Coordinates of C-alpha atoms in Angstrom, one line a residue:
X25 CA -0.1 0.3 -0.1
X26 CA 2.1 3.1 -0.8
X27 CA 1.1 6.6 -1.5
X28 CA 2.2 8.4 -3.7
X29 CA 2.5 11.8 -3.0
X30 CA 6.0 10.7 -3.3
X31 CA 8.1 9.3 -6.5
X32 CA 6.5 13.0 -7.7
X33 CA 5.2 12.8 -4.1
X34 CA 1.8 12.0 -4.4
X35 CA -1.0 10.1 -2.3
X36 CA -2.8 7.4 0.0
X37 CA -2.9 3.6 0.4
X38 CA 0.8 2.3 1.6
X39 CA 3.2 4.0 -0.4
X40 CA 7.1 3.0 0.1
X41 CA 8.2 4.1 3.0
X42 CA 12.2 4.5 1.4
X43 CA 10.5 6.8 -1.2
X44 CA 9.0 8.7 1.2
X45 CA 12.0 10.4 3.2
X46 CA 12.5 13.6 0.7
X47 CA 9.9 16.3 1.6
X48 CA 11.6 19.6 1.0
X49 CA 15.3 18.3 -0.3
X50 CA 13.8 17.2 -3.4
X51 CA 12.1 19.9 -4.6
X52 CA 15.3 22.3 -3.6
X53 CA 17.0 20.3 -6.5
X54 CA 14.2 20.9 -9.2
X55 CA 15.4 23.2 -12.4
X56 CA 15.0 26.9 -12.4
X57 CA 12.8 28.1 -15.1
X58 CA 13.4 31.3 -16.3
X59 CA 12.9 34.5 -15.0
X60 CA 9.3 36.4 -16.2
X61 CA 8.9 40.1 -17.4
X62 CA 11.7 42.0 -16.6
X63 CA 8.6 44.5 -15.9
X64 CA 7.2 42.1 -13.5
X65 CA 10.1 41.5 -11.8
X66 CA 10.8 45.2 -11.1
X67 CA 7.3 45.5 -10.0
X68 CA 7.4 42.6 -7.5
X69 CA 10.6 44.1 -6.1
X70 CA 9.3 46.8 -5.7
X71 CA 6.5 45.5 -3.4
X72 CA 9.0 43.5 -1.5
X73 CA 9.4 46.5 1.2
X74 CA 5.9 46.9 1.6
X75 CA 4.7 43.4 1.6
X76 CA 7.6 42.4 4.2
X77 CA 6.2 45.5 6.7
X78 CA 2.3 44.1 6.3
X79 CA 3.4 40.4 6.9
X80 CA 5.3 41.4 10.2
X81 CA 2.3 42.7 11.2
X82 CA -0.1 39.8 10.7
X83 CA -0.3 38.5 14.6
X84 CA 1.2 34.6 14.8
X85 CA 3.3 35.1 11.7
X86 CA 6.7 35.2 11.6
X87 CA 9.4 35.7 8.2
X88 CA 11.7 33.2 8.8
X89 CA 14.1 34.4 6.0
X90 CA 13.8 36.2 2.9
X91 CA 15.4 35.7 -0.7
X92 CA 14.4 35.4 -4.4
X93 CA 12.9 33.1 -6.5
X94 CA 13.0 33.3 -10.1
X95 CA 13.8 37.1 -9.6
X96 CA 10.4 37.6 -7.3
X97 CA 10.7 37.7 -3.4
X98 CA 10.3 34.5 -1.6
X99 CA 9.4 34.4 2.0
X100 CA 9.8 31.4 4.5
X101 CA 7.3 31.5 6.8
X102 CA 5.7 29.7 10.2
X103 CA 1.8 30.5 11.6
X104 CA 1.3 29.6 15.4
X105 CA -1.5 27.3 14.9
X106 CA -3.6 25.7 17.3
X107 CA -3.2 22.1 18.6
X108 CA -6.7 21.9 18.8
X109 CA -8.6 24.5 16.8
X110 CA -11.9 23.7 18.8
X111 CA -9.7 24.0 21.9
X112 CA -7.3 26.6 21.9
X113 CA -6.1 26.5 25.3
X114 CA -4.7 23.1 24.5
X115 CA -1.6 25.0 23.4
X116 CA 0.1 25.8 19.8
X117 CA 2.8 24.8 17.6
X118 CA 4.5 26.4 14.8
X119 CA 3.4 25.5 11.0
X120 CA 5.8 26.1 8.6
X121 CA 4.9 27.6 4.8
X122 CA 6.6 30.0 2.2
X123 CA 5.6 32.8 0.3
X124 CA 6.0 33.7 -3.8
X125 CA 5.2 37.0 -4.5
X126 CA 4.4 38.0 -7.7
X127 CA 1.9 41.2 -7.5
X128 CA -0.5 42.1 -4.5
X129 CA -3.3 42.2 -7.7
X130 CA -2.2 39.1 -8.9
X131 CA -4.6 35.8 -8.2
X132 CA -3.0 33.5 -5.3
X133 CA -2.6 29.2 -5.1
X134 CA -2.9 27.6 -2.2
X135 CA -0.9 24.5 -2.7
X136 CA -0.1 21.9 -0.1
X137 CA 1.4 18.3 -0.8
X138 CA -0.3 16.8 2.0
X139 CA 3.3 15.9 4.1
X140 CA 6.4 18.0 4.4
X141 CA 6.7 21.3 2.7
X142 CA 7.2 21.3 -0.8
X143 CA 7.2 24.4 -2.2
X144 CA 7.5 23.8 -5.9
X145 CA 6.0 26.0 -8.6
X146 CA 2.5 24.0 -9.4
X147 CA 1.2 23.9 -12.9
X148 CA -1.9 25.9 -12.2
X149 CA 0.9 28.9 -10.7
X150 CA 2.9 28.9 -14.2
X151 CA -0.6 29.3 -15.8
X152 CA -1.8 31.8 -13.8
X153 CA 1.4 33.5 -13.1
X154 CA 0.3 33.6 -9.7
X155 CA 1.7 34.2 -6.3
X156 CA 1.6 31.4 -4.4
X157 CA 1.3 29.8 -0.7
X158 CA 2.9 26.4 0.0
X159 CA 1.9 24.6 3.2
X160 CA 3.5 22.5 5.8
X161 CA 0.8 19.6 6.6
X162 CA 0.3 19.2 10.0
X163 CA 2.3 17.1 12.1
X164 CA 4.3 16.1 9.0
X165 CA 8.4 17.3 9.5
X166 CA 8.9 20.0 11.7
X167 CA 5.1 21.4 11.9
X168 CA 4.3 20.1 15.3
X169 CA 4.4 20.4 18.9
X170 CA 7.4 18.9 20.9
X171 CA 4.9 16.4 22.1
X172 CA 2.7 15.1 19.8
X173 CA -0.8 13.5 20.0
X174 CA -1.2 11.6 17.1
X175 CA -5.8 12.6 17.6
X176 CA -4.9 15.5 16.8
X177 CA -4.2 14.9 13.0
X178 CA -7.7 14.9 11.6
X179 CA -8.3 16.3 7.9
X180 CA -11.1 18.9 10.2
X181 CA -7.6 20.3 12.1
X182 CA -5.9 20.7 8.9
X183 CA -8.5 22.1 7.5
X184 CA -9.0 25.1 9.8
X185 CA -4.7 25.5 9.8
X186 CA -5.1 26.3 6.1
X187 CA -7.9 28.6 6.7
X188 CA -5.9 30.5 9.6
X189 CA -3.6 30.7 6.5
X190 CA -6.1 32.5 4.3
X191 CA -7.8 34.5 6.8
X192 CA -3.8 35.9 7.4
X193 CA -2.7 36.4 4.2
X194 CA -5.7 38.0 2.7
X195 CA -5.4 41.1 4.5
X196 CA -2.6 41.5 1.7
X197 CA -3.9 39.5 -1.4
X198 CA -7.3 40.0 -2.2
X199 CA -7.7 38.8 -5.9
X200 CA -8.8 35.3 -6.7
X201 CA -7.5 32.5 -4.6
X202 CA -7.2 28.6 -5.8
X203 CA -6.0 25.7 -3.9
X204 CA -4.1 23.1 -5.8
X205 CA -2.1 19.9 -4.9
X206 CA -1.5 16.4 -5.7
X207 CA -2.5 13.0 -5.0
X208 CA -2.9 13.7 -0.5
X209 CA -2.7 17.2 -1.8
X210 CA -5.0 17.2 -3.7
X211 CA -7.6 15.5 -1.2
X212 CA -6.0 17.8 1.3
X213 CA -7.4 20.9 -0.6
X214 CA -10.6 19.0 -1.1
X215 CA -11.0 18.7 2.8
X216 CA -10.7 21.9 3.6
X217 CA -13.5 23.0 0.1
X218 CA -15.5 21.4 1.9
X219 CA -14.9 22.6 6.1
X220 CA -14.5 26.5 4.5
X221 CA -15.8 26.4 1.0
X222 CA -15.5 30.5 1.3
X223 CA -11.7 30.7 1.9
X224 CA -11.0 29.6 -1.7
X225 CA -12.8 30.7 -5.6
X226 CA -11.8 27.3 -6.9
X227 CA -9.7 23.9 -6.2
X228 CA -7.8 22.2 -8.6
X229 CA -6.9 18.6 -7.5
X230 CA -4.7 16.3 -9.1
X231 CA -5.1 12.2 -8.6
X232 CA -7.2 12.6 -5.4
X233 CA -8.5 9.8 -4.1
X234 CA -11.6 9.3 -3.2
X235 CA -11.9 6.2 -0.3
X236 CA -15.5 7.0 0.9
X237 CA -16.7 3.2 1.3
X238 CA -13.2 1.6 2.8
X239 CA -14.9 -1.9 2.9
X240 CA -15.6 -1.6 -0.9
X241 CA -12.4 -1.9 -2.8
X242 CA -14.5 -3.2 -6.1
X243 CA -12.7 0.1 -8.2
X244 CA -9.3 -0.7 -7.4
X245 CA -10.0 -4.3 -8.2
X246 CA -11.2 -3.5 -11.5
X247 CA -8.5 -1.0 -12.0
X248 CA -6.3 -3.6 -11.9
X249 CA -7.8 -6.3 -14.0
X250 CA -8.1 -3.6 -16.8
X251 CA -5.0 -1.7 -17.0
X252 CA -2.6 -1.5 -19.5
X253 CA -3.1 -5.4 -21.7
X254 CA -3.7 -8.6 -21.1
X255 CA -0.1 -9.9 -21.6
X256 CA 0.8 -7.0 -19.5
X257 CA -0.9 -7.9 -16.5
X258 CA -0.6 -11.5 -17.0
X259 CA 3.1 -11.0 -17.1
X260 CA 3.2 -8.7 -13.6
X261 CA 1.2 -11.0 -11.9
X262 CA 3.5 -14.1 -12.5
X263 CA 6.3 -12.1 -11.5
X264 CA 4.4 -10.9 -8.5
X265 CA 3.5 -14.3 -7.6
X266 CA 6.8 -16.5 -8.2
X267 CA 8.6 -14.1 -5.8
X268 CA 6.6 -15.2 -3.5
X269 CA 6.6 -18.8 -4.9
X270 CA 10.9 -18.0 -4.2
X271 CA 10.4 -17.0 -1.3
X272 CA 13.4 -18.8 0.6
X273 CA 15.6 -17.7 -2.1
X274 CA 14.4 -14.3 -2.5
X275 CA 14.4 -13.4 1.2
X276 CA 18.0 -13.6 1.9
X277 CA 18.8 -11.1 -1.2
X278 CA 16.1 -9.0 0.5
X279 CA 17.5 -8.6 3.9
X280 CA 20.8 -8.3 2.3
X281 CA 19.2 -4.8 0.3
X282 CA 18.3 -4.1 3.9
X283 CA 21.6 -4.5 5.4
X284 CA 23.4 -2.5 3.0
X285 CA 20.9 0.2 3.2
X286 CA 20.4 -0.1 7.1
X287 CA 16.7 -1.1 7.3
X288 CA 15.1 -2.4 10.5
X289 CA 11.2 -3.9 9.9
X290 CA 10.2 -4.2 13.8
X291 CA 7.3 -1.8 12.8
X292 CA 6.0 -5.2 10.6
X293 CA 7.2 -7.7 12.8
X294 CA 10.1 -9.7 10.8
X295 CA 12.0 -9.8 7.8
X296 CA 9.6 -12.2 6.1
X297 CA 6.4 -10.1 6.8
X298 CA 8.4 -6.9 5.0
X299 CA 9.0 -9.4 2.6
X300 CA 5.5 -10.3 2.1
X301 CA 3.8 -6.7 2.5
X302 CA 6.6 -5.1 -0.3
X303 CA 6.0 -7.7 -2.9
X304 CA 2.4 -7.0 -2.7
X305 CA 2.6 -3.4 -3.2
X306 CA 4.6 -4.3 -6.4
X307 CA 2.1 -4.1 -8.9
X308 CA 0.6 -1.8 -7.8
X309 CA 3.7 0.5 -7.4
X310 CA 4.6 -0.6 -11.4
X311 CA 1.6 1.7 -12.6
X312 CA 1.7 4.6 -10.1
X313 CA 5.0 5.3 -11.4
X314 CA 5.3 3.5 -14.7
X315 CA 3.7 3.2 -18.1
X316 CA 2.8 0.2 -20.6
X317 CA 5.9 0.8 -21.6
X318 CA 7.4 -0.2 -19.0
X319 CA 5.8 -3.4 -19.9
X320 CA 8.1 -5.2 -22.6
X321 CA 10.8 -5.5 -19.9
X322 CA 9.1 -7.4 -17.7
X323 CA 10.8 -10.5 -17.3
X324 CA 9.3 -13.7 -17.9
X325 CA 8.4 -15.6 -14.3
X326 CA 9.4 -19.1 -16.0
X327 CA 12.5 -18.3 -16.8
X328 CA 14.2 -15.7 -14.8
X329 CA 16.8 -17.1 -12.8
X330 CA 16.9 -15.8 -8.7
X331 CA 19.2 -12.7 -9.3
X332 CA 17.3 -11.4 -13.1
X333 CA 13.8 -11.3 -10.9
X334 CA 14.9 -10.2 -8.1
X335 CA 17.2 -7.3 -9.4
X336 CA 14.4 -6.2 -12.1
X337 CA 11.7 -6.0 -9.3
X338 CA 13.7 -3.8 -6.7
X339 CA 13.8 -1.8 -9.9
X340 CA 9.8 -1.8 -10.9
X341 CA 7.8 -1.9 -7.7
X342 CA 9.5 -3.4 -4.9
X343 CA 10.0 -1.3 -2.2
X344 CA 10.9 -1.8 1.5
X345 CA 8.5 -0.8 4.5
X346 CA 11.3 -0.2 6.5
X347 CA 11.2 1.3 10.3
X348 CA 13.5 4.2 9.1
X349 CA 10.7 5.5 7.4
X350 CA 7.4 4.6 8.6
X351 CA 7.7 6.4 12.0
X352 CA 6.9 9.7 13.4
X353 CA 9.8 11.4 11.2
X354 CA 9.4 10.1 8.0
X355 CA 5.5 8.7 7.0
X356 CA 4.0 7.4 9.4
X357 CA 1.9 10.6 9.8
X358 CA 0.5 9.5 6.7
X359 CA -0.2 5.9 7.6
X360 CA -1.9 6.8 10.5
X361 CA -4.2 9.5 8.6
X362 CA -4.5 6.5 6.4
X363 CA -6.1 4.4 9.3
X364 CA -7.9 6.8 10.7
X365 CA -9.3 8.8 8.8
X366 CA -8.7 8.5 4.5
X367 CA -8.7 4.8 4.0
X368 CA -6.6 2.5 2.0
X369 CA -6.7 -0.3 -0.6
X370 CA -7.3 -3.9 0.7
X371 CA -6.6 -5.8 -2.6
X372 CA -7.6 -9.6 -2.1
X373 CA -4.6 -11.0 -4.4
X374 CA -6.7 -13.9 -5.5
X375 CA -3.5 -15.4 -7.7
X376 CA -1.6 -14.8 -4.9
X377 CA -3.7 -17.2 -2.6
X378 CA -1.9 -20.4 -1.6
X379 CA 1.4 -18.8 -1.7
X380 CA 0.8 -15.7 1.1
X381 CA 1.6 -15.9 4.6
X382 CA 0.2 -13.0 6.3
X383 CA -3.6 -12.5 4.7
X384 CA -4.3 -10.1 7.3
X385 CA -1.0 -8.1 6.9
X386 CA -2.0 -5.1 4.2
X387 CA -3.2 -2.9 5.8
X388 CA -1.9 0.9 6.8
X389 CA -1.0 -0.1 10.8
X390 CA 0.7 -3.1 9.7
X391 CA 3.9 -0.5 8.8
X392 CA 3.1 1.7 12.0
X393 CA 4.9 1.5 15.5
X394 CA 2.5 0.6 18.4
X395 CA 1.6 3.8 19.5
X396 CA 1.0 5.3 16.1
X397 CA -2.0 2.4 15.2
X398 CA -5.7 3.8 15.7
X399 CA -9.2 2.5 14.9
X400 CA -10.6 3.5 11.9
X401 CA -13.6 6.0 11.3
X402 CA -15.0 6.9 7.7
X403 CA -18.0 9.3 8.5
X404 CA -16.1 12.3 7.4
X405 CA -14.5 11.2 4.3
X406 CA -17.9 10.5 3.6
X407 CA -19.4 13.5 4.5
X408 CA -17.5 15.0 2.0
X409 CA -17.6 12.3 -1.0
X410 CA -21.4 13.9 -0.4
X411 CA -20.7 17.3 -0.3
X412 CA -18.1 17.2 -2.9
X413 CA -20.9 15.6 -5.5
X414 CA -24.1 17.9 -4.3
X415 CA -22.5 21.1 -3.5
X416 CA -19.3 21.7 -4.5
X417 CA -18.7 24.6 -6.7
X418 CA -16.2 25.3 -8.9
X419 CA -14.2 22.2 -8.6
X420 CA -12.0 20.7 -11.4
X421 CA -10.5 16.7 -10.5
X422 CA -7.5 15.5 -13.4
X423 CA -7.1 11.8 -12.8
X424 CA -4.4 8.9 -14.6
X425 CA -5.9 6.4 -17.0
X426 CA -2.9 4.2 -15.8
X427 CA -2.9 5.5 -12.5
X428 CA -3.7 2.9 -9.7
X429 CA -4.9 6.0 -7.0
X430 CA -7.0 7.5 -9.7
X431 CA -9.5 4.1 -9.4
X432 CA -11.4 5.6 -6.9
X433 CA -12.2 9.1 -7.6
X434 CA -14.3 11.8 -6.2
X435 CA -17.6 12.7 -8.1
X436 CA -18.0 16.5 -9.5
X437 CA -21.2 18.2 -9.0
X438 CA -23.4 20.1 -11.2
X439 CA -21.9 23.4 -9.8
X440 CA -18.9 24.5 -12.3
X441 CA -17.4 21.8 -11.9
X442 CA -15.7 19.0 -13.7
X443 CA -13.3 15.5 -13.8
X444 CA -10.5 15.2 -16.8
X445 CA -8.4 11.9 -17.3
X446 CA -5.2 12.1 -18.9
X447 CA -5.1 9.2 -21.1
X448 CA -2.0 6.9 -20.4
X449 CA -0.7 8.9 -17.3
X450 CA 0.5 7.4 -13.8
X451 CA 0.2 9.2 -10.8
X452 CA 1.9 12.2 -12.6
X453 CA -1.2 13.3 -14.4
X454 CA -1.6 16.9 -15.6
X455 CA -3.8 19.2 -17.6
X456 CA -0.9 19.8 -19.9
X457 CA -1.3 15.9 -20.2
X458 CA -5.1 16.2 -21.4
X459 CA -6.1 15.7 -24.5
X460 CA -5.8 18.8 -26.2
X461 CA -9.5 19.4 -26.4
X462 CA -10.1 19.0 -22.3
X463 CA -6.4 20.6 -21.7
X464 CA -7.8 23.9 -23.7
X465 CA -10.9 23.7 -21.7
X466 CA -9.9 23.1 -18.6
X467 CA -7.2 25.9 -19.0
X468 CA -9.7 28.1 -20.2
X469 CA -11.8 27.4 -17.1
X470 CA -9.2 27.8 -14.7
X471 CA -8.3 30.7 -16.1
X472 CA -11.8 32.1 -15.6
X473 CA -12.1 31.2 -12.5
X474 CA -8.9 33.3 -12.0
X475 CA -10.8 35.8 -13.1
X476 CA -7.9 36.0 -16.0

């Protein structure tokens, strides 16, 4: 069970633990696009002193640093947030965010990756030449109190955090506000819209899963029965099965990989349990990050040597779920949310029934330390699902045709809302990857919502 929101970072289910260890650092290395028009940079620079002074006057907001990005002012900030918005007397924590300033009169894009702070420039920010504020999700990375009560990590509390950010910055930025995010970040913006529908003028959510009925995984099951070609599906299933058939020879290789990388498996209980969990997730990860063009390279499970099978699998979806990535400092907060509210895909794996040793292992609590495990309550997610389908306004959903996370989707309402599917795309689906007519319609709609 992976979560995306991280190779490109995207989302829920269970994502490979080791892939989640890159937060802000991954975005820092991204290539820097060319600067905007000189006049726009000059205008932003002229406004910088005034904006800085106004930021300094916002209660609870601290300017940690100021630099430039592509010539425009770029601020690193913290905002003091209540641990519990319904009981503010319980204490506070500092939530991290960044602000990329273009113009006070330009639209504002509110972005969260759903995890640690990611300040990558979003697609609609470029499209609109907009300002962008990026928020670190509560209780991920540094945005947490010294002592964490994981019961405070809820979609409602994060929505209230973002509401506080919007209200604070609307004292400066009074043009249109659009929320966006991909995978878990897209989900987060949908939840924000549900609980504070007056904050944003529109939401553009990319590859946002919607596991409204956690005990019904038929959408995911159908996906794996239809994605790609019959030949590709059969080859992947055969490799996955053979990895368990040859468990006695593959497990030592898995343990050697773990030792080399300094990984342990106390949360899952043993290397054998971790190995089975990783094999179960292998096909999901293949489609999440790969494409149908990778299918011809799948080895023949009948003839591949042990080394060929293991090496190919390690590069195509076999990701160890280690303690080092799944605790409180890694992706543990995501798995806690999945176990508590977001839900997960509990696939049947019928083709593996006779070679599995741990039938109940494929769920988020399995990869968490004992003090982070929790029972599931789906009432909030069901409420959001109904609200989006009946009352949501100006909401756009972009999904990938070959993305497992896109198999269970939000259904937009008839209130100026819509859904697009990017052909042959995985968990990295974008508006720019849509069919030409759909792309034109989506971009025109986003610009209209932004008042352009």
